[in-house]
Coordinates of C-alpha atoms in Angstrom, one line a residue:
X1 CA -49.4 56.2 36.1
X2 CA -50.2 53.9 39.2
X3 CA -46.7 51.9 38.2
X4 CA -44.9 54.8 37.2
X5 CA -45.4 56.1 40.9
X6 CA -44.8 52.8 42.8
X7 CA -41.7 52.3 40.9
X8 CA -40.3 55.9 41.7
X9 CA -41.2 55.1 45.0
X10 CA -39.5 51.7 45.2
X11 CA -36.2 53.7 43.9
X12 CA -36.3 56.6 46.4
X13 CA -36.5 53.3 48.5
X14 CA -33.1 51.9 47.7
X15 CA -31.7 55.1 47.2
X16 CA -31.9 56.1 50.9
X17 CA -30.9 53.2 51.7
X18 CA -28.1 52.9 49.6
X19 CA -27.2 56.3 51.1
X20 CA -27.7 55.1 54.8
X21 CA -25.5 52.1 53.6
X22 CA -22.7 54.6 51.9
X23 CA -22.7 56.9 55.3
X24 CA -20.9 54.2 57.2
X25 CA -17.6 54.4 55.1
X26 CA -17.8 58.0 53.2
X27 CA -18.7 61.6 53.9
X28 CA -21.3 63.1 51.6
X29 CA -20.0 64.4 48.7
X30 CA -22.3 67.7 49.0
X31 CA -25.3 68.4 51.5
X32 CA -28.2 70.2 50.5
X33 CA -27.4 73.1 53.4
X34 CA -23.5 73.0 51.8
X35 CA -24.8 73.7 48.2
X36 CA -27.0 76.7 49.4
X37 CA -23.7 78.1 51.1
X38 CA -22.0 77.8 48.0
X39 CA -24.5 79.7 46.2
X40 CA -25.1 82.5 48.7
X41 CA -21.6 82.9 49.6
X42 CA -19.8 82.0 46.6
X43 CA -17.2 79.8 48.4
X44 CA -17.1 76.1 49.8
X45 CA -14.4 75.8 52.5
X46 CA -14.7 72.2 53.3
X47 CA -12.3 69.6 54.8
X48 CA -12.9 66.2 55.7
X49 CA -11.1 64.8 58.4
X50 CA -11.3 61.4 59.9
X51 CA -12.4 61.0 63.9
X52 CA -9.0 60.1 64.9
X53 CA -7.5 62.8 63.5
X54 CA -10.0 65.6 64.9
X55 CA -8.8 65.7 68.4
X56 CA -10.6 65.4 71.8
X57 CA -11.0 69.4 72.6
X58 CA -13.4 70.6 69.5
X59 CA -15.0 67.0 70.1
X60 CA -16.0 68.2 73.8
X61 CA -16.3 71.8 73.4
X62 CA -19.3 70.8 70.5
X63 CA -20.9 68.1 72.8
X64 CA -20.7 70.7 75.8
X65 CA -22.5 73.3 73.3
X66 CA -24.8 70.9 71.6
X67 CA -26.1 67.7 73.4
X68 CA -24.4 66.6 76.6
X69 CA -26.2 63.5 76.7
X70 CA -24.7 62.4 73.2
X71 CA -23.4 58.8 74.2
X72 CA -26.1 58.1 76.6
X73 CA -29.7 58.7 74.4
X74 CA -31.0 56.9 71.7
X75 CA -31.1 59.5 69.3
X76 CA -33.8 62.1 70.9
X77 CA -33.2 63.9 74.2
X78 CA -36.8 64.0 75.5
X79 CA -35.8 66.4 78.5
X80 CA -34.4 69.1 76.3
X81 CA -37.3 68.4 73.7
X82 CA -39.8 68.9 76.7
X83 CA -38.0 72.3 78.0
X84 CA -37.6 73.3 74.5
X85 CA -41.6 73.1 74.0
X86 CA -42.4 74.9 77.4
X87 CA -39.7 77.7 76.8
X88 CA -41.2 78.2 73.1
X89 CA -44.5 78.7 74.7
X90 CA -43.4 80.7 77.1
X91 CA -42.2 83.1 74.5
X92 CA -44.8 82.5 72.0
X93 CA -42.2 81.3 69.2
X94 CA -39.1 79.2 68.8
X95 CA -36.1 80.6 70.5
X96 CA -34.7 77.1 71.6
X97 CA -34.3 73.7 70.0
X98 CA -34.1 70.3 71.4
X99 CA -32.7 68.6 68.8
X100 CA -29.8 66.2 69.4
X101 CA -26.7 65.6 67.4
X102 CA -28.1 62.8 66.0
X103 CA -31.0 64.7 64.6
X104 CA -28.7 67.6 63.9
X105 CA -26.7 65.2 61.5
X106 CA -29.5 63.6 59.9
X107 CA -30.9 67.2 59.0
X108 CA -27.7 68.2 57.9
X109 CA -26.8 64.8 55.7
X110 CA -30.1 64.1 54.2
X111 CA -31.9 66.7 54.4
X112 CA -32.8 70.4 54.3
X113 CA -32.9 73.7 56.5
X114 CA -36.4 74.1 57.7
X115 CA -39.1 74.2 60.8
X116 CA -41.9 72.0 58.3
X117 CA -43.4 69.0 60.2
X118 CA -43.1 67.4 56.5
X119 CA -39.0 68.0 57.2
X120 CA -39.3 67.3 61.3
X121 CA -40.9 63.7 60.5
X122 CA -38.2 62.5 58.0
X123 CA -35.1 64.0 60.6
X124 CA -37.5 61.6 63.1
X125 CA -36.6 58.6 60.8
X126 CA -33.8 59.1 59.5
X127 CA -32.1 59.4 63.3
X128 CA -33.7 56.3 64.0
X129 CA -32.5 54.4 61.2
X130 CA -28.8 56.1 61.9
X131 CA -28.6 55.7 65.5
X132 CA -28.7 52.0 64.5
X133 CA -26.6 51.5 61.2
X134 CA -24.1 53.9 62.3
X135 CA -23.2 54.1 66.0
X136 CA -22.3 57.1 67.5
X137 CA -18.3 57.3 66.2
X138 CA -20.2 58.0 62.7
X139 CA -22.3 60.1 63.6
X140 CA -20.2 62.8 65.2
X141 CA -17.6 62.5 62.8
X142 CA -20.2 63.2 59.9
X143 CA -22.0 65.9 61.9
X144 CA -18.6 67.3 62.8
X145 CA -17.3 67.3 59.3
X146 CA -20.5 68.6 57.7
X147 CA -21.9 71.6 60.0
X148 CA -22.0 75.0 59.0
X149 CA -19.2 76.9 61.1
X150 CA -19.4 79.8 59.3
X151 CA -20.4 81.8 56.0
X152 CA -19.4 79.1 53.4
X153 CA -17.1 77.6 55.8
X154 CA -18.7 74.2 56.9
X155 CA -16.8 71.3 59.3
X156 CA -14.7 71.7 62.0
X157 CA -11.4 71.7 60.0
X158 CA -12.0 74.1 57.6
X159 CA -13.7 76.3 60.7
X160 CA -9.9 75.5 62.5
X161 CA -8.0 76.7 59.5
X162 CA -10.3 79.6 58.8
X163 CA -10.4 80.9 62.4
X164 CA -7.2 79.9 64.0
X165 CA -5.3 79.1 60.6
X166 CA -4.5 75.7 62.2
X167 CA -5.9 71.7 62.0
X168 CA -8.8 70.4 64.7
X169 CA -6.6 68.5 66.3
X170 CA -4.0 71.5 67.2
X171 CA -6.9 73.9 68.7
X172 CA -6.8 74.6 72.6
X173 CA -9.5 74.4 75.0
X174 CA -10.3 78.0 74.5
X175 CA -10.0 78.0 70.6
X176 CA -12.2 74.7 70.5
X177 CA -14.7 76.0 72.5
X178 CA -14.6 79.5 70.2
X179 CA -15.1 77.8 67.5
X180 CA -18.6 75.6 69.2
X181 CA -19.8 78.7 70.5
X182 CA -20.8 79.8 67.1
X183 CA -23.5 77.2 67.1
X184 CA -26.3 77.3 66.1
X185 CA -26.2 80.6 64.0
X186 CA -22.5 80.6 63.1
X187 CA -24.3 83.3 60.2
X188 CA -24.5 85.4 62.8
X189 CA -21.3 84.9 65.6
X190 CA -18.3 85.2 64.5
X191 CA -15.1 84.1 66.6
X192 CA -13.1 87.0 65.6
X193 CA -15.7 89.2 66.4
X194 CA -16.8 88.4 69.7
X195 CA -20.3 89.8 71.3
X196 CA -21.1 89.7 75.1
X197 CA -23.3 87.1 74.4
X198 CA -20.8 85.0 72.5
X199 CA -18.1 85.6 75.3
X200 CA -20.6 84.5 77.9
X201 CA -21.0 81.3 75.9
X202 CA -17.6 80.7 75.7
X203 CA -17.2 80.4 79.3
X204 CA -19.9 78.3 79.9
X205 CA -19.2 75.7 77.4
X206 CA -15.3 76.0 78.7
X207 CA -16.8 74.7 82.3
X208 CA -19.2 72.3 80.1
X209 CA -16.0 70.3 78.6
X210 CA -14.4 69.4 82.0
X211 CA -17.6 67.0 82.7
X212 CA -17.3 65.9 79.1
X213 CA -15.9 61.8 78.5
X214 CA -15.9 60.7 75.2
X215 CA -16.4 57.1 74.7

């Protein structure tokens, strides 16, 4: 039994790595969070792009939305973390995260959906071990390609097509930062559909993108 278990976990091991290893050159072929859309909503609109070909504007308008410090941490934004945990107790529950890009995409690639500290530790190590294998070109361009944008409707070019009935690399300023505004309960907001709250957003993250340089 003793050798049964060490070699399963050797080959959970190599697997990760194998995966880590994979992520460099290939999107995933299915996420864990992309499967339960598929079964909830029936549909998987999905469309992998490469960086190049995603444009600058929904590259901004998510880093305004999402993590302004993208290119500058190491993976964890201990400012946002620290107001995240002061505005949580504040209100006695979680009404805002401070996770990064980086640990958004290592949620979203290897991972699950959930608020477990089980879950939290492994998004921990897998940013660490991504941060350095991949660089952050990788990383945004698998985040970008495999967030939820929508009901079913998951990376930015299927989000451009589906709202906008255009490619990433065609959407204004405005329809970029539509589109990021959604984030993070794109269940909820809808583009087309536009609340107070969401047009507010929009706004904002329009202003956000002018102090936006991608590297």
């Amino acid at each position: 039994m003793w050798r049964f278990i060490k070699r399963l976990f050797l080959i959970l091991i190599l697997a990760n790595i194998l995966f880590v290893v994979l992520g460099i050159f290939f999107n995933p072929p299915i996420t864990l969070t992309q499967l339960g859309g598929l079964i909830k909503y029936g549909k998987l609109q999905r469309d992998y792009i490469s960086y190049d070909d995603m444009g600058s504007n929904i590259k901004k308008a998510v880093i305004a939305s999402e993590d302004q410090t993208f290119f500058n941490h190491n993976g964890f934004d201990y400012k946002a973390i620290e107001k995240a945990i002061k505005k949580n107790d504040k209100k006695g529950k979680v009404v805002r995260g401070g996770s990064t890009i980086s640990q958004q995409t290592a949620k979203n690639i290897f991972l699950w959906q959930g608020r477990s500290w089980f879950r939290k530790g492994l998004e921990v190590v897998y940013t660490f071990i991504i941060e350095k294998v991949w660089g952050k070109d990788i990383i945004l361009e698998r985040y970008l390609n495999s967030i939820e944008m929508g009901q079913g409707v998951f990376g930015i070019e299927a989000a451009s097509q589906y709202y906008f009935g255009k490619s990433a690399k065609d959407l204004t300023k405005s329809q970029a930062a539509w589109i990021a505004a959604v984030l993070p309960n794109p269940k909820k907001y809808d583009p087309k559909k536009p609340s107070a709250y969401l047009n507010k957003k929009h706004n904002w993250i329009m202003r956000q993108m002018n102090n936006i340089v991608l590297k």
